[in-house]
Short mmCIF file of C-alpha atoms and ligand atoms in Angstrom, two decimals:
data_model
loop_
_atom_site.label_atom_id
_atom_site.label_comp_id
_atom_site.label_asym_id
_atom_site.label_seq_id
_atom_site.Cartn_x
_atom_site.Cartn_y
_atom_site.Cartn_z
CA MET A 1 -50.96 30.17 -29.24
CA ASN A 2 -50.35 33.84 -29.14
CA ASN A 3 -48.59 35.45 -32.01
CA PHE A 4 -44.91 36.38 -30.45
CA ASN A 5 -45.70 40.90 -31.66
CA THR A 6 -48.48 40.66 -29.67
CA ILE A 7 -46.75 38.87 -26.67
CA LYS A 8 -47.58 41.00 -23.62
CA PRO A 9 -44.66 41.52 -22.00
CA THR A 10 -42.92 39.56 -19.49
CA ILE A 11 -41.30 38.40 -16.22
CA ILE A 12 -39.04 35.82 -15.94
CA LEU A 13 -38.53 35.35 -12.40
CA ILE A 14 -35.26 32.03 -12.01
CA PHE A 15 -35.17 31.02 -8.77
CA GLY A 16 -31.87 28.73 -8.59
CA ALA A 17 -30.01 32.54 -10.46
CA THR A 18 -26.60 31.63 -8.91
CA GLY A 19 -26.61 27.80 -9.26
CA ASP A 20 -24.81 26.22 -12.51
CA LEU A 21 -27.65 25.95 -14.80
CA ALA A 22 -28.44 29.27 -15.26
CA LYS A 23 -24.17 30.49 -16.03
CA ARG A 24 -24.52 27.52 -18.26
CA LYS A 25 -27.37 27.84 -20.31
CA LEU A 26 -30.48 29.63 -19.30
CA PHE A 27 -28.67 32.99 -19.23
CA PRO A 28 -26.72 32.30 -22.43
CA ALA A 29 -30.11 31.40 -23.83
CA PHE A 30 -31.81 34.92 -22.59
CA TYR A 31 -29.05 36.93 -24.45
CA ASN A 32 -29.10 34.55 -27.36
CA LEU A 33 -32.21 35.37 -28.05
CA TYR A 34 -32.13 39.33 -27.76
CA LEU A 35 -29.70 39.63 -29.50
CA ASP A 36 -31.70 37.47 -32.58
CA GLY A 37 -34.42 40.07 -31.28
CA ARG A 38 -36.45 37.02 -29.94
CA MET A 39 -37.23 38.37 -27.03
CA PRO A 40 -40.55 40.40 -25.89
CA GLU A 41 -40.08 43.86 -26.61
CA LYS A 42 -40.78 44.28 -22.39
CA PHE A 43 -39.69 41.71 -20.35
CA GLU A 44 -37.39 41.71 -16.91
CA ILE A 45 -35.19 38.77 -15.87
CA ILE A 46 -35.58 38.76 -11.94
CA ALA A 47 -32.73 36.48 -10.71
CA LEU A 48 -32.55 35.21 -6.89
CA GLY A 49 -30.52 34.06 -5.08
CA ARG A 50 -29.44 32.72 -1.44
CA ALA A 51 -26.78 35.89 -2.15
CA GLU A 52 -26.16 39.46 -1.48
CA ASN A 53 -25.63 40.78 -5.06
CA SER A 54 -25.84 44.16 -5.77
CA ASP A 55 -28.33 44.25 -9.61
CA ASP A 56 -24.71 45.17 -11.18
CA GLN A 57 -22.77 42.74 -9.35
CA PHE A 58 -24.78 40.55 -11.12
CA ARG A 59 -24.91 41.93 -14.31
CA SER A 60 -20.21 41.30 -15.16
CA TYR A 61 -21.16 37.58 -13.13
CA VAL A 62 -23.16 37.58 -16.51
CA SER A 63 -21.58 39.29 -18.68
CA ASP A 64 -18.24 36.86 -17.48
CA ASN A 65 -20.08 34.36 -17.75
CA LEU A 66 -21.32 34.64 -20.89
CA ASN A 67 -18.59 34.56 -23.09
CA THR A 68 -17.29 31.13 -21.00
CA PHE A 69 -20.75 29.42 -21.90
CA SER A 70 -22.16 31.76 -24.34
CA ARG A 71 -22.99 30.17 -28.41
CA ASN A 72 -22.87 34.53 -29.44
CA LYS A 73 -19.37 35.77 -27.31
CA ILE A 74 -20.06 39.24 -26.32
CA VAL A 75 -19.31 41.22 -29.30
CA SER A 76 -20.58 44.93 -28.83
CA GLN A 77 -20.16 46.23 -24.63
CA GLU A 78 -23.03 48.12 -25.95
CA LYS A 79 -25.89 45.34 -26.56
CA PHE A 80 -24.59 43.65 -23.66
CA LEU A 81 -25.49 46.32 -21.33
CA GLN A 82 -28.65 47.13 -23.76
CA PHE A 83 -29.83 42.92 -22.36
CA ALA A 84 -27.91 43.54 -18.83
CA SER A 85 -30.21 46.39 -18.24
CA HIS A 86 -34.03 44.39 -18.52
CA ILE A 87 -31.68 42.38 -15.55
CA THR A 88 -32.19 42.77 -11.31
CA TYR A 89 -30.80 40.45 -8.61
CA LEU A 90 -33.10 39.57 -5.56
CA LYS A 91 -31.77 38.28 -2.62
CA ASN A 92 -34.41 34.99 -1.72
CA ASP A 93 -34.28 32.44 0.94
CA ILE A 94 -36.94 30.28 -0.66
CA ASP A 95 -38.11 28.60 3.47
CA GLU A 96 -38.40 32.88 4.32
CA ASP A 97 -41.96 33.44 4.10
CA GLU A 98 -40.40 37.89 4.46
CA SER A 99 -38.87 36.79 0.49
CA TYR A 100 -41.72 36.02 -0.98
CA LEU A 101 -43.84 39.51 0.20
CA VAL A 102 -40.70 41.40 -1.42
CA LEU A 103 -41.30 40.04 -4.69
CA GLN A 104 -45.29 40.20 -4.55
CA LYS A 105 -44.64 43.89 -4.04
CA TYR A 106 -41.22 44.47 -6.47
CA LEU A 107 -43.75 42.80 -9.17
CA ASP A 108 -46.65 44.86 -8.02
CA SER A 109 -44.11 47.68 -9.02
CA ARG A 110 -43.49 46.03 -12.52
CA ASP A 111 -46.95 46.00 -12.74
CA SER A 112 -47.36 49.19 -12.28
CA THR A 113 -44.46 50.17 -14.24
CA PHE A 114 -45.06 48.59 -17.90
CA GLY A 115 -48.87 49.36 -17.38
CA GLU A 116 -50.90 46.32 -17.67
CA ARG A 117 -50.31 43.02 -15.41
CA ALA A 118 -46.76 41.16 -17.34
CA ASN A 119 -46.88 37.47 -17.82
CA ARG A 120 -44.95 35.34 -15.31
CA LEU A 121 -43.30 32.70 -16.24
CA PHE A 122 -41.40 30.70 -13.03
CA TYR A 123 -38.26 29.40 -12.95
CA LEU A 124 -38.21 26.73 -11.57
CA SER A 125 -33.80 26.33 -11.40
CA ILE A 126 -33.60 24.19 -7.75
CA ALA A 127 -32.75 21.25 -6.89
CA PRO A 128 -36.76 19.63 -6.94
CA SER A 129 -37.46 19.03 -2.67
CA PHE A 130 -37.63 22.67 -3.14
CA ILE A 131 -39.97 22.73 -5.17
CA ALA A 132 -43.30 21.82 -2.61
CA THR A 133 -42.20 25.31 -0.32
CA ILE A 134 -41.68 27.08 -3.95
CA SER A 135 -45.60 26.20 -5.42
CA LYS A 136 -47.15 27.09 -2.19
CA ASN A 137 -46.01 30.26 -1.89
CA ILE A 138 -47.38 31.70 -4.87
CA ASN A 139 -50.20 29.48 -3.86
CA LYS A 140 -50.31 31.85 -1.06
CA LEU A 141 -49.68 35.12 -2.15
CA GLY A 142 -51.82 34.36 -5.91
CA LEU A 143 -48.77 35.42 -7.34
CA ALA A 144 -49.21 32.82 -10.49
CA ALA A 145 -53.35 33.58 -10.39
CA ASN A 146 -53.82 34.02 -14.57
CA PRO A 147 -54.48 31.34 -15.91
CA GLU A 148 -53.77 33.11 -19.12
CA GLN A 149 -50.74 34.41 -18.03
CA ASP A 150 -48.84 32.40 -16.12
CA ARG A 151 -46.35 30.20 -15.39
CA ILE A 152 -43.30 27.40 -14.14
CA ILE A 153 -40.89 26.03 -15.45
CA ILE A 154 -39.84 22.47 -13.61
CA GLU A 155 -36.68 21.26 -14.54
CA LYS A 156 -35.46 17.10 -14.44
CA PRO A 157 -35.32 15.50 -12.37
CA PHE A 158 -39.51 14.82 -12.58
CA GLY A 159 -39.87 12.85 -9.30
CA TYR A 160 -37.25 10.16 -8.79
CA ASN A 161 -40.22 7.35 -9.34
CA LYS A 162 -43.86 7.42 -10.64
CA SER A 163 -45.67 7.77 -6.86
CA SER A 164 -43.09 10.14 -6.79
CA ALA A 165 -43.77 12.11 -9.72
CA ILE A 166 -47.65 12.29 -9.22
CA GLN A 167 -46.73 12.77 -5.63
CA LEU A 168 -45.77 16.27 -7.42
CA ASN A 169 -47.98 16.48 -9.79
CA GLU A 170 -50.62 16.61 -7.59
CA LEU A 171 -48.84 19.52 -5.20
CA LEU A 172 -48.76 21.45 -8.07
CA SER A 173 -51.88 21.58 -10.03
CA GLN A 174 -52.80 23.40 -6.65
CA THR A 175 -51.81 25.46 -8.00
CA PHE A 176 -50.81 25.14 -11.06
CA LYS A 177 -53.55 24.60 -13.74
CA GLU A 178 -52.01 21.92 -16.18
CA GLU A 179 -51.88 24.26 -18.94
CA GLN A 180 -49.20 26.85 -16.96
CA ILE A 181 -46.90 23.89 -16.73
CA TYR A 182 -43.91 23.48 -18.07
CA ARG A 183 -41.67 20.81 -17.38
CA ILE A 184 -38.72 20.29 -19.77
CA ASP A 185 -36.32 17.50 -21.06
CA HIS A 186 -33.55 19.69 -23.06
CA TYR A 187 -33.28 16.94 -25.33
CA LEU A 188 -36.49 17.49 -26.93
CA GLY A 189 -35.57 21.75 -27.69
CA LYS A 190 -32.59 20.27 -30.07
CA GLU A 191 -32.54 21.02 -33.68
CA THR A 192 -32.41 17.52 -34.41
CA VAL A 193 -34.34 16.25 -32.52
CA GLN A 194 -37.45 19.04 -33.99
CA ASN A 195 -36.15 18.07 -36.73
CA ILE A 196 -37.41 14.42 -36.73
CA LEU A 197 -40.77 15.68 -36.69
CA ALA A 198 -40.33 17.62 -40.05
CA PHE A 199 -38.54 14.55 -41.29
CA ARG A 200 -40.78 11.86 -40.89
CA PHE A 201 -44.32 14.02 -41.75
CA GLY A 202 -42.86 16.77 -44.52
CA ASN A 203 -42.07 13.96 -47.10
CA SER A 204 -44.23 10.80 -47.96
CA MET A 205 -41.31 9.02 -49.38
CA PHE A 206 -39.87 7.57 -45.21
CA GLU A 207 -44.01 6.67 -43.88
CA PRO A 208 -45.08 4.17 -45.97
CA LEU A 209 -41.38 2.07 -44.79
CA TRP A 210 -41.96 3.23 -41.15
CA ASN A 211 -43.37 0.33 -39.77
CA ARG A 212 -42.36 -3.05 -38.68
CA THR A 213 -42.87 -4.73 -42.01
CA TYR A 214 -39.86 -2.94 -43.55
CA ILE A 215 -38.31 -2.19 -40.06
CA ASP A 216 -35.94 -4.83 -38.39
CA SER A 217 -34.79 -2.51 -35.43
CA VAL A 218 -34.35 0.72 -33.99
CA GLN A 219 -31.45 1.98 -31.79
CA ILE A 220 -30.89 5.39 -29.75
CA THR A 221 -27.71 5.86 -28.96
CA VAL A 222 -26.50 8.93 -26.32
CA ALA A 223 -23.81 7.89 -24.87
CA GLU A 224 -21.29 11.25 -23.86
CA GLU A 225 -17.35 11.10 -22.80
CA VAL A 226 -17.86 13.27 -19.23
CA GLY A 227 -17.54 11.82 -16.20
CA VAL A 228 -20.51 12.82 -13.47
CA GLU A 229 -17.85 15.69 -13.10
CA ASP A 230 -18.45 17.57 -9.86
CA ARG A 231 -21.88 15.89 -9.11
CA GLY A 232 -20.85 12.58 -8.23
CA GLY A 233 -22.81 13.26 -4.50
CA PHE A 234 -26.57 13.65 -6.93
CA TYR A 235 -25.37 11.25 -9.56
CA GLU A 236 -25.37 8.54 -6.95
CA ASP A 237 -29.17 9.19 -6.03
CA ALA A 238 -29.60 9.17 -9.64
CA GLY A 239 -27.90 6.99 -12.20
CA ALA A 240 -28.06 6.51 -16.18
CA LEU A 241 -31.51 4.86 -15.71
CA LYS A 242 -32.91 8.05 -13.75
CA ASP A 243 -30.46 10.57 -14.93
CA MET A 244 -30.67 9.89 -18.78
CA ILE A 245 -33.54 6.38 -20.10
CA GLN A 246 -36.20 7.62 -18.42
CA ASN A 247 -36.67 11.53 -19.28
CA HIS A 248 -34.27 12.06 -23.30
CA LEU A 249 -34.18 8.73 -24.66
CA MET A 250 -37.77 7.21 -23.45
CA GLN A 251 -38.67 11.07 -25.25
CA ILE A 252 -36.54 10.62 -28.07
CA LEU A 253 -37.52 6.97 -28.83
CA THR A 254 -41.24 8.48 -28.57
CA MET A 255 -40.70 10.96 -32.08
CA VAL A 256 -38.93 7.73 -33.76
CA ALA A 257 -42.16 5.58 -33.23
CA MET A 258 -45.38 8.20 -32.71
CA GLU A 259 -48.12 7.57 -35.36
CA ALA A 260 -48.74 10.70 -37.72
CA PRO A 261 -51.33 13.36 -35.46
CA THR A 262 -53.48 15.29 -37.21
CA SER A 263 -52.04 18.68 -36.79
CA LEU A 264 -49.33 20.18 -34.90
CA GLN A 265 -51.07 21.01 -31.99
CA SER A 266 -49.56 21.55 -29.01
CA ASP A 267 -52.05 18.44 -27.22
CA GLU A 268 -52.21 16.09 -30.85
CA ILE A 269 -48.98 15.61 -30.36
CA ARG A 270 -48.87 15.13 -27.19
CA ASN A 271 -50.96 12.54 -26.85
CA ARG A 272 -49.15 10.80 -29.94
CA LYS A 273 -46.36 10.30 -27.60
CA ALA A 274 -48.13 10.02 -23.97
CA ASP A 275 -50.07 6.70 -26.82
CA VAL A 276 -45.91 6.05 -27.87
CA LEU A 277 -45.21 5.58 -23.60
CA LYS A 278 -48.63 3.67 -23.14
CA ALA A 279 -47.80 0.46 -25.64
CA ILE A 280 -44.59 0.40 -24.37
CA ARG A 281 -44.56 -3.38 -22.58
CA ARG A 282 -44.00 -3.82 -19.05
CA ILE A 283 -41.45 -6.84 -18.19
CA THR A 284 -41.25 -8.57 -14.78
CA PRO A 285 -39.38 -8.66 -12.20
CA GLU A 286 -37.61 -12.41 -13.44
CA GLU A 287 -37.39 -10.33 -16.90
CA VAL A 288 -35.34 -7.61 -15.77
CA ALA A 289 -31.73 -9.00 -15.73
CA HIS A 290 -32.59 -10.57 -19.60
CA TYR A 291 -34.21 -6.94 -21.54
CA THR A 292 -31.30 -5.02 -19.69
CA VAL A 293 -27.52 -3.97 -18.99
CA ARG A 294 -26.44 -2.39 -16.51
CA GLY A 295 -22.42 -1.16 -16.31
CA GLN A 296 -20.39 1.04 -14.13
CA TYR A 297 -17.01 3.30 -15.71
CA ASP A 298 -13.69 2.02 -14.28
CA HIS A 299 -10.36 4.03 -14.47
CA GLY A 300 -9.51 4.33 -18.20
CA ALA A 301 -8.58 6.83 -21.22
CA ILE A 302 -10.34 9.54 -23.05
CA LYS A 303 -9.04 10.68 -26.37
CA GLY A 304 -5.30 8.90 -24.53
CA LYS A 305 -6.07 10.93 -21.51
CA PRO A 306 -6.77 8.45 -18.19
CA VAL A 307 -8.81 9.36 -16.71
CA PRO A 308 -10.06 7.31 -12.54
CA GLY A 309 -12.88 5.24 -12.24
CA TYR A 310 -16.66 6.03 -11.15
CA ILE A 311 -15.72 5.36 -7.76
CA GLN A 312 -12.91 6.98 -7.43
CA GLU A 313 -15.12 10.75 -8.33
CA LYS A 314 -15.82 13.04 -5.60
CA GLY A 315 -18.52 12.32 -3.76
CA VAL A 316 -19.41 8.31 -5.05
CA ALA A 317 -19.38 6.00 -2.37
CA LYS A 318 -16.31 3.44 -2.40
CA ASN A 319 -19.13 -0.06 -3.18
CA SER A 320 -21.68 2.53 -5.20
CA THR A 321 -23.36 -0.60 -7.41
CA THR A 322 -25.31 3.31 -8.73
CA GLU A 323 -24.95 3.22 -13.11
CA THR A 324 -24.24 5.04 -15.34
CA PHE A 325 -24.44 2.75 -18.40
CA VAL A 326 -27.01 0.67 -19.54
CA ALA A 327 -27.66 -0.67 -22.48
CA MET A 328 -31.84 -1.95 -22.75
CA LYS A 329 -34.11 -3.41 -25.67
CA PHE A 330 -37.84 -2.23 -25.68
CA TYR A 331 -40.99 -3.22 -27.49
CA LEU A 332 -43.79 -1.97 -28.47
CA ASP A 333 -47.31 -3.54 -28.40
CA ASN A 334 -49.38 -1.94 -31.75
CA TRP A 335 -49.50 -3.05 -34.81
CA ARG A 336 -47.30 -0.35 -36.10
CA TRP A 337 -44.39 -1.99 -34.47
CA GLN A 338 -44.95 -5.15 -32.78
CA GLY A 339 -42.27 -7.40 -33.17
CA VAL A 340 -39.16 -4.79 -33.79
CA PRO A 341 -37.20 -4.32 -30.51
CA PHE A 342 -35.96 -0.78 -30.09
CA TYR A 343 -32.35 -0.77 -28.65
CA VAL A 344 -30.74 2.15 -26.45
CA ARG A 345 -28.16 2.75 -24.81
CA THR A 346 -26.67 6.19 -22.36
CA GLY A 347 -23.33 5.19 -21.12
CA LYS A 348 -20.61 8.74 -19.25
CA ARG A 349 -17.04 7.96 -19.50
CA MET A 350 -17.64 6.27 -23.73
CA GLN A 351 -15.07 6.05 -26.28
CA GLU A 352 -16.63 9.70 -28.22
CA LYS A 353 -19.93 11.53 -27.08
CA GLN A 354 -22.70 10.36 -29.80
CA SER A 355 -26.58 11.04 -30.19
CA SER A 356 -27.46 8.61 -32.72
CA ILE A 357 -30.99 6.98 -34.16
CA VAL A 358 -30.65 3.80 -36.27
CA ILE A 359 -33.00 2.87 -38.78
CA GLN A 360 -32.13 -0.58 -39.18
CA PHE A 361 -34.32 -1.87 -42.08
CA ARG A 362 -34.99 -5.45 -43.00
CA PRO A 363 -32.33 -7.67 -44.62
CA VAL A 364 -33.29 -7.77 -49.02
CA PRO A 365 -35.47 -11.03 -49.56
CA HIS A 366 -33.33 -13.00 -51.56
CA SER A 367 -29.97 -11.96 -53.18
CA THR A 368 -29.42 -11.74 -56.52
CA PHE A 369 -26.05 -11.18 -56.77
CA SER A 370 -23.75 -15.04 -56.29
CA PHE A 371 -22.07 -14.14 -52.69
CA GLY A 372 -25.53 -14.26 -51.14
CA LYS A 373 -27.26 -11.98 -48.63
CA GLU A 374 -24.00 -12.00 -46.38
CA GLY A 375 -22.52 -9.84 -48.87
CA MET A 376 -24.94 -7.42 -48.32
CA MET A 377 -25.45 -3.98 -46.08
CA PRO A 378 -28.96 -3.77 -44.99
CA ASN A 379 -30.27 -0.47 -45.55
CA ARG A 380 -29.88 2.13 -42.67
CA LEU A 381 -31.39 5.79 -41.86
CA ILE A 382 -28.82 7.59 -39.30
CA ILE A 383 -30.12 9.77 -38.08
CA ASN A 384 -27.50 12.08 -36.15
CA ILE A 385 -28.07 14.08 -32.77
CA GLN A 386 -25.31 15.23 -31.73
CA PRO A 387 -22.26 16.55 -31.96
CA ALA A 388 -22.75 15.28 -35.78
CA MET A 389 -26.27 17.09 -36.65
CA ASP A 390 -26.36 14.81 -40.14
CA ILE A 391 -29.43 11.67 -41.83
CA ARG A 392 -27.29 9.58 -43.17
CA LEU A 393 -29.01 6.88 -45.89
CA GLN A 394 -27.18 3.80 -47.07
CA PHE A 395 -27.68 2.14 -49.18
CA MET A 396 -25.20 -1.50 -51.62
CA THR A 397 -24.33 0.26 -55.15
CA LYS A 398 -22.76 -1.23 -57.91
CA LYS A 399 -18.92 -0.92 -57.25
CA PRO A 400 -17.06 0.62 -60.49
CA GLY A 401 -16.12 -1.60 -62.52
CA LEU A 402 -15.57 -4.30 -65.31
CA SER A 403 -17.04 -7.29 -62.45
CA LEU A 404 -20.38 -6.45 -60.33
CA SER A 405 -20.01 -6.40 -57.36
CA LEU A 406 -21.32 -4.04 -54.27
CA LYS A 407 -20.12 -1.90 -51.61
CA PRO A 408 -22.16 0.32 -49.40
CA ALA A 409 -22.57 3.83 -49.82
CA GLU A 410 -24.31 6.45 -48.58
CA MET A 411 -26.40 9.84 -48.82
CA VAL A 412 -25.94 12.84 -45.97
CA PHE A 413 -27.59 16.22 -45.33
CA ASP A 414 -25.34 18.18 -42.90
CA TYR A 415 -27.39 19.83 -40.50
CA PHE A 416 -24.36 22.79 -40.98
CA SER A 417 -24.87 22.81 -44.38
CA CYS A 418 -27.38 25.54 -44.34
CA SER A 419 -26.14 26.95 -41.27
CA ASN A 420 -23.33 26.44 -38.86
CA GLN A 421 -24.88 28.79 -36.08
CA THR A 422 -27.84 26.78 -34.11
CA PRO A 423 -29.83 27.84 -32.06
CA GLU A 424 -28.47 25.57 -28.03
CA ALA A 425 -32.29 23.64 -27.01
CA TYR A 426 -32.59 26.03 -23.92
CA GLU A 427 -33.98 28.93 -26.90
CA THR A 428 -36.22 26.73 -27.66
CA LEU A 429 -37.61 25.28 -25.14
CA LEU A 430 -36.92 29.60 -23.70
CA LEU A 431 -38.80 30.62 -25.77
CA ASP A 432 -41.98 28.77 -26.58
CA ALA A 433 -42.59 28.70 -22.22
CA ILE A 434 -42.25 32.51 -23.01
CA LEU A 435 -45.39 32.43 -26.68
CA GLY A 436 -47.21 30.24 -24.13
CA ASP A 437 -46.55 27.22 -26.19
CA PRO A 438 -45.97 23.63 -24.52
CA THR A 439 -45.70 21.23 -27.66
CA LEU A 440 -42.40 20.49 -26.77
CA PHE A 441 -42.74 20.23 -22.53
CA MET A 442 -43.98 16.87 -20.99
CA ARG A 443 -46.89 17.14 -20.02
CA SER A 444 -48.16 15.02 -16.82
CA ASP A 445 -49.47 11.84 -18.21
CA GLN A 446 -46.25 11.54 -20.15
CA VAL A 447 -44.06 11.51 -17.14
CA GLU A 448 -45.95 9.25 -15.24
CA GLU A 449 -46.18 6.12 -17.63
CA ALA A 450 -42.45 7.18 -18.90
CA TRP A 451 -41.26 5.93 -15.20
CA ASP A 452 -44.19 3.56 -15.04
CA VAL A 453 -42.06 1.71 -18.24
CA VAL A 454 -39.37 2.38 -15.71
CA THR A 455 -40.74 1.22 -12.38
CA THR A 456 -39.85 -2.46 -12.41
CA ILE A 457 -36.24 -2.14 -13.57
CA GLN A 458 -35.40 0.14 -10.39
CA GLU A 459 -37.26 -2.25 -8.33
CA ALA A 460 -35.26 -5.45 -9.64
CA TRP A 461 -31.64 -3.09 -8.91
CA GLU A 462 -32.76 -1.39 -5.88
CA ASN A 463 -33.90 -5.53 -4.44
CA ASP A 464 -30.00 -6.96 -6.20
CA LYS A 465 -27.33 -4.05 -6.19
CA SER A 466 -25.08 -6.47 -8.45
CA LEU A 467 -28.19 -7.61 -11.06
CA ASN A 468 -26.90 -7.47 -14.69
CA LEU A 469 -24.20 -5.15 -13.19
CA HIS A 470 -20.41 -5.32 -15.30
CA LYS A 471 -17.65 -2.60 -14.73
CA TYR A 472 -16.04 -1.20 -17.79
CA GLU A 473 -12.97 0.71 -18.98
CA ALA A 474 -13.71 4.64 -19.61
CA GLY A 475 -12.59 4.83 -22.91
CA SER A 476 -15.28 2.28 -24.52
CA TRP A 477 -18.44 1.19 -25.66
CA GLY A 478 -19.49 0.38 -22.59
CA PRO A 479 -19.34 -3.67 -20.77
CA GLU A 480 -18.90 -6.25 -23.41
CA ALA A 481 -22.66 -7.23 -22.41
CA ALA A 482 -23.87 -5.11 -24.34
CA ASP A 483 -23.63 -6.40 -26.95
CA ALA A 484 -24.67 -9.79 -26.39
CA LEU A 485 -27.90 -8.14 -25.56
CA LEU A 486 -27.98 -7.39 -29.69
CA ALA A 487 -26.25 -10.45 -30.88
CA ARG A 488 -28.82 -12.74 -29.01
CA GLN A 489 -31.04 -11.66 -32.40
CA GLY A 490 -28.42 -10.87 -34.14
CA HIS A 491 -27.57 -7.95 -34.07
CA ALA A 492 -24.76 -5.18 -33.30
CA TRP A 493 -24.99 -1.08 -32.16
CA ILE A 494 -24.09 0.08 -35.50
CA SER A 495 -21.15 2.05 -35.84
CA ASN A 496 -21.99 4.85 -37.58
CA THR A 497 -19.56 6.71 -39.33
CA TYR A 498 -19.14 6.85 -43.25
CA ASN A 499 -15.05 6.64 -41.75
CA GLU A 500 -16.48 2.61 -39.92
CA ILE A 501 -18.98 1.95 -42.65
CA LYS A 502 -16.30 2.06 -45.21
CA GLU A 503 -13.93 -0.39 -43.20
CA GLU A 504 -16.68 -2.94 -43.21
CA ALA A 505 -17.15 -2.46 -46.52
CA ASP A 506 -13.84 -2.91 -47.69
CA GLY A 507 -13.21 -6.47 -45.48
CA ASN A 508 -16.32 -7.89 -45.92
CA TYR A 509 -17.77 -6.50 -49.61
CA PHE A 510 -14.78 -5.58 -52.20
C1 LIG B 601 -27.78 15.95 -18.09
C2 LIG B 601 -27.60 14.76 -17.75
O1 LIG B 601 -30.27 15.83 -18.60
O2 LIG B 601 -28.07 15.27 -19.64
C3 LIG B 601 -26.05 15.25 -17.80
O3 LIG B 601 -27.73 15.41 -16.33
C4 LIG B 601 -26.10 14.55 -19.15
O4 LIG B 601 -25.64 13.83 -16.66
C5 LIG B 601 -26.48 15.71 -19.47
O5 LIG B 601 -24.18 15.29 -19.57
C6 LIG B 601 -26.27 15.43 -21.84
O6 LIG B 601 -27.03 16.33 -22.09
P1 LIG B 601 -26.54 17.64 -23.62
O7 LIG B 601 -27.51 18.15 -23.64
O8 LIG B 601 -24.99 17.82 -22.69
O9 LIG B 601 -26.54 15.82 -24.04
#
């Protein structure tokens, strides 16, 4: 792994620099890294786009966007100008050979200025259909010919099913070695997701309980309030299964379920994660309706404000069967997790933005108290990923007073109590890519396994467009069928704010 202080000059090339991701996430991330003194001493960002722009025009566009999207706004103009002096705009037409020749010449000239061959980081923030052309041109001109120094970052979606992901991996492997390819899943850069590793393997008290003997079930929720916004056209071909489950939710699942790595070496961690994906039970086409529920939002209200249904959104077909919600149950066939259901759900236009993991422990084996086991809330460990960033341990205590009655209580570790400025996921991931640390990026086998898990579901939903598709009201927690999925095994989606737990407590325990 590279040491930050000895990092060579680095050139970051952003294909799609005038696009949405660059504006909202990439430039803010580089800016924040720069303010924190984490960019290499010598670096340049080459912004590549189809439009005509001078450097100054593009820098002022970046400045406007930083003020809107960056966690640190521009406070010092002088500091911004220093940062902006590292940005160059180059007009680039992805389909034209000439553009790559111009780029090659420019890269060579920069190497001469730096006095050595700079590291090159190619960021493909473009539609997947352009990946092949860019990669072939990079290959043809040998722009990434030094595996030690050159890397490519690919955004999701990484393929649209297993065979297209394999094809894409093969295509990239003609130009890049596996260790040069950084497949990004921004959830892995989130502080609270990374903290799962620290929490599990930096403490000795939880790990002995972290298995089927003590854990009853696991829930992973990624709920969003937003709808598809102006991405209706894109979303029609994606849907929640491909957009969220196959990547973000399955990556979180691997962090919760993986075995302890023997070291923090990237391949060691990625091997342990790949083991989890391999252990996920593959279901048959006949079982799809039993294990999954999909939904599509209807009109409704979010925080009292009326919002349209999915099929009223721009770019969406009136008879669309694309799912905006998925709830499903996974089993892992290994010693640690045999028989423990992992429930996952994600949806747009849900009641609240909330991403969380709930580890529910088994009930007490025998109740010593007169009100019986029903009056006892099972112990839960709740890891809130966003917007709340905390870890909550819930347990029963004696209610203060003369009688012996119990009530639930919780202990909370709040991230914000340590720091109110946590880096954004893209800052972490871009810094790792600059330093050449691929731990938080997906390896080809992980991506292919993750697609393999959802293949049967994709095919079943393709073959029967209305299979398990339910409408749900915008502003709700999804279709009732998602509750029924858990109720069959005596479980329920867990409301994870303490106030709700207290309300539950008022009703049942006092
Ligand atoms: C993206 C999905 O990968 O993640 C979007 O394509 C989704 O549909 C987004 O809204 C959610 O990310 P975050 O970081 O806002 O939870």
